[in-house]
XYZ file of C-alpha atoms in Angstrom:
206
model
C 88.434 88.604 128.853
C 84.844 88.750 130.118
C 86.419 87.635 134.097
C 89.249 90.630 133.331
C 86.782 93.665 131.672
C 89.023 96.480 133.026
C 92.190 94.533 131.016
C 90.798 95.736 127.038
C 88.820 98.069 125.647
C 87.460 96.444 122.401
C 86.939 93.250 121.542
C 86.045 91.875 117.731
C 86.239 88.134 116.207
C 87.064 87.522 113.285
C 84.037 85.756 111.364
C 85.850 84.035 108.512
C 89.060 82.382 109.624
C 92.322 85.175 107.883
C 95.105 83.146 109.505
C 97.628 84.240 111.523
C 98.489 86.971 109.259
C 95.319 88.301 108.454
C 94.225 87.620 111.960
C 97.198 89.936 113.099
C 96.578 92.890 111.062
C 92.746 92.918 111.818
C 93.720 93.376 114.965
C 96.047 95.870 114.503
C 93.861 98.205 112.552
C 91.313 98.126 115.645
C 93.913 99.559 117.579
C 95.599 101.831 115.271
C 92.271 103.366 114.197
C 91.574 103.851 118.253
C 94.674 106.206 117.955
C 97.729 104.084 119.960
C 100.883 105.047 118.968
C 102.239 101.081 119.422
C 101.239 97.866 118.699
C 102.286 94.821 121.004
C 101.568 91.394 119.593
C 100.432 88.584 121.255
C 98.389 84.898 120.464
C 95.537 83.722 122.045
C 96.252 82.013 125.011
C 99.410 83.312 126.375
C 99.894 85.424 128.959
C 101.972 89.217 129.696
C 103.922 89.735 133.066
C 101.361 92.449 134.570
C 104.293 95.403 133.944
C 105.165 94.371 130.432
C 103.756 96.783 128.327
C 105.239 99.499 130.976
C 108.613 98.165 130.644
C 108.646 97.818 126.977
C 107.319 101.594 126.342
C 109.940 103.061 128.728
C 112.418 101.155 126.712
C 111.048 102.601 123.683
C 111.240 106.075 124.698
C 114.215 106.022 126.490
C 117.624 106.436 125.136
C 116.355 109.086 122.198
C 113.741 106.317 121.133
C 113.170 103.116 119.763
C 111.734 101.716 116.194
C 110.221 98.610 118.473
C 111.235 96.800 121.869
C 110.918 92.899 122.429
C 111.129 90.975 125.628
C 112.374 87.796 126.278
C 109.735 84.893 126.490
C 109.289 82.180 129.204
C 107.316 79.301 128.260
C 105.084 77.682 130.626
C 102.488 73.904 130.599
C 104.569 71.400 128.896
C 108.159 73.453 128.389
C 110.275 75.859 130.547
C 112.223 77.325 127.768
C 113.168 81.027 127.814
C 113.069 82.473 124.575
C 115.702 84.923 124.033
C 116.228 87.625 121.581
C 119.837 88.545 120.057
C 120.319 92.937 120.942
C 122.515 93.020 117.970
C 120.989 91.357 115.073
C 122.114 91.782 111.527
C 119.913 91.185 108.118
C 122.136 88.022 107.605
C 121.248 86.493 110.764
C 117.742 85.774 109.260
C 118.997 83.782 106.870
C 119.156 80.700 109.792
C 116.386 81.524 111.863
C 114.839 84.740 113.163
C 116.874 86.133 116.179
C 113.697 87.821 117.461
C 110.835 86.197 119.164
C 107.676 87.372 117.351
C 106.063 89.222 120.683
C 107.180 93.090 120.315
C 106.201 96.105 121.005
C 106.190 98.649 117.617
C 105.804 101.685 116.798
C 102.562 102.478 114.756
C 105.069 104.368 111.770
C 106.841 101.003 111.613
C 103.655 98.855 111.076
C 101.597 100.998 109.010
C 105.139 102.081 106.863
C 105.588 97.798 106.132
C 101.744 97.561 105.857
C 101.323 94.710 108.587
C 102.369 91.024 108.126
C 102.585 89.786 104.531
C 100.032 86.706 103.496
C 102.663 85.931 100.389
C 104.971 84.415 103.146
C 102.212 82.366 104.145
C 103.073 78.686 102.646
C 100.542 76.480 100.421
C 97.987 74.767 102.681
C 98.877 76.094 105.850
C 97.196 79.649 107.960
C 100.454 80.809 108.793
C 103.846 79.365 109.909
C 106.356 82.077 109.884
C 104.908 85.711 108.814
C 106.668 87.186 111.499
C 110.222 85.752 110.224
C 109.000 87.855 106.889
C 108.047 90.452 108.947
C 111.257 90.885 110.867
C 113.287 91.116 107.155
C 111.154 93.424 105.789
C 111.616 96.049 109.388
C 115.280 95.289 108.406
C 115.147 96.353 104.917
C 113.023 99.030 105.412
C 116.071 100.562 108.000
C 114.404 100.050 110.969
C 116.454 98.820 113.131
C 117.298 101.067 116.316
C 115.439 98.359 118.958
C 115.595 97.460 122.291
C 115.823 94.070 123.803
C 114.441 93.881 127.386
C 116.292 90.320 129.173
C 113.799 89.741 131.727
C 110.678 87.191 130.831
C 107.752 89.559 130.271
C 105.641 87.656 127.965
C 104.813 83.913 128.911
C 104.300 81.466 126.183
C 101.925 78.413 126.653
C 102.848 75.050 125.391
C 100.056 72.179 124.689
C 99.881 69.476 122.889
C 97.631 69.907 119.533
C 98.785 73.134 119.360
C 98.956 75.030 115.659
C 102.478 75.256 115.977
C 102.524 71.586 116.312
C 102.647 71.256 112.119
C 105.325 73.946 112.000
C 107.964 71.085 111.801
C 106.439 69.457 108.147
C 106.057 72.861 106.856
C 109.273 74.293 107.623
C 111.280 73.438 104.692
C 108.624 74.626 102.704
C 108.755 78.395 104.714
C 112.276 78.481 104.187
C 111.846 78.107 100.439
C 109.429 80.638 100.116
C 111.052 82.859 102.053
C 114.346 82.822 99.714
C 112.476 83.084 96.854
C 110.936 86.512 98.760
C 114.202 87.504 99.778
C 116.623 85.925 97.505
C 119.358 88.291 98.852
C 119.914 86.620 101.812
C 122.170 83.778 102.358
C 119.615 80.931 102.636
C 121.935 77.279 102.790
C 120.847 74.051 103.331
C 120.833 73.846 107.008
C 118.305 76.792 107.186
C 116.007 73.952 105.714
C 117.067 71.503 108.500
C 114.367 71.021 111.653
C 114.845 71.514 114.153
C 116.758 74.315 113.971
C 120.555 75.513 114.678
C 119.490 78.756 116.058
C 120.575 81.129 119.353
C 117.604 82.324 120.746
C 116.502 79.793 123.416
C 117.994 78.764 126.539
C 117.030 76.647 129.584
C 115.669 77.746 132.758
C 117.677 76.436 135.464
């Protein structure tokens, strides 16, 4: 940030470790209270494609308009993986595994109407493992769900060893059962419990 100053406006760290949750909104409410009318999420060290944001706002406001938009994902260091979003999803889909990455851009009514990520789906023991799978059901619920999925790698994801979402893997049964006991409506089975999992939204780079 300090090499890139013309690349953000504000800058604030968090004193007291909130998790990724807590982190998240924090973060949001700098930028909401500086009067942007979207929110794109990212983590710490990866990187955007320099016309991402411009992409993913005329896909918002084209077409009559869009709750959120979300790109697909390359990752780059130790995997090549693109990570693909489904442009049809359905509430029931969640049930597996989300078929959204967690990088998006949304609209400031859709954040402040869910109130931000949710630290109850944060599991025992952990700072977060899956708030935006929460997240994702909750924009469902709530009806929000005229989006736009934008197939071209925009946002780069870097993988590392020691990385948080390293532990993901021991904690994931334990995510799934707290999420079913959040949403017990959906169709949770066994195999949502299973790691790694049976999901659609990543595919190879050739």
């Amino acid at each position: 940030l300090k090499q890139n100053p013309d690349c953000w406006a504000g800058l604030k760290r968090n004193r007291k470790r909130l998790g990724w949750a807590g982190s998240l909104n924090a973060a949001a409410g700098l930028a909401l209270d500086d009067g942007c009318e979207a929110l794109f999420t990212a983590s710490a060290d990866d990187k955007l494609h320099p016309e991402c944001i411009a992409r993913c706002v005329a896909a918002m406001y084209g077409d009559g308009g869009r709750d959120f938009v979300v790109p697909y994902a390359q990752q780059f260091g130790e995997a090549d993986h693109v990570q693909a979003s489904l442009p049809d999803a359905t509430l029931d889909d969640f049930a597996q595994w989300p078929p959204l990455i967690d990088k998006a851009l949304i609209r400031r009514e859709v954040w402040e109407s869910l109130g931000g990520y949710s630290a109850k789906a944060t599991p025992p023991g952990t700072y977060g493992t899956a708030e935006d799978w929460d997240w994702w059901i909750r924009v469902w619920k709530a009806g929000y769900t005229q989006y736009a999925v934008v197939e071209t790698p925009l946002y780069f994801v870097r993988v590392h060893p020691g990385q948080l979402s390293d532990a993901r893997a021991e904690h994931h049964a334990a995510t799934v059962d707290l999420l079913a006991r959040l949403h017990p409506d959906l169709p949770w089975t066994a195999e949502s419990r299973q790691w790694p999992p049976k999901h659609r939204t990543s595919r190879r780079t050739s």
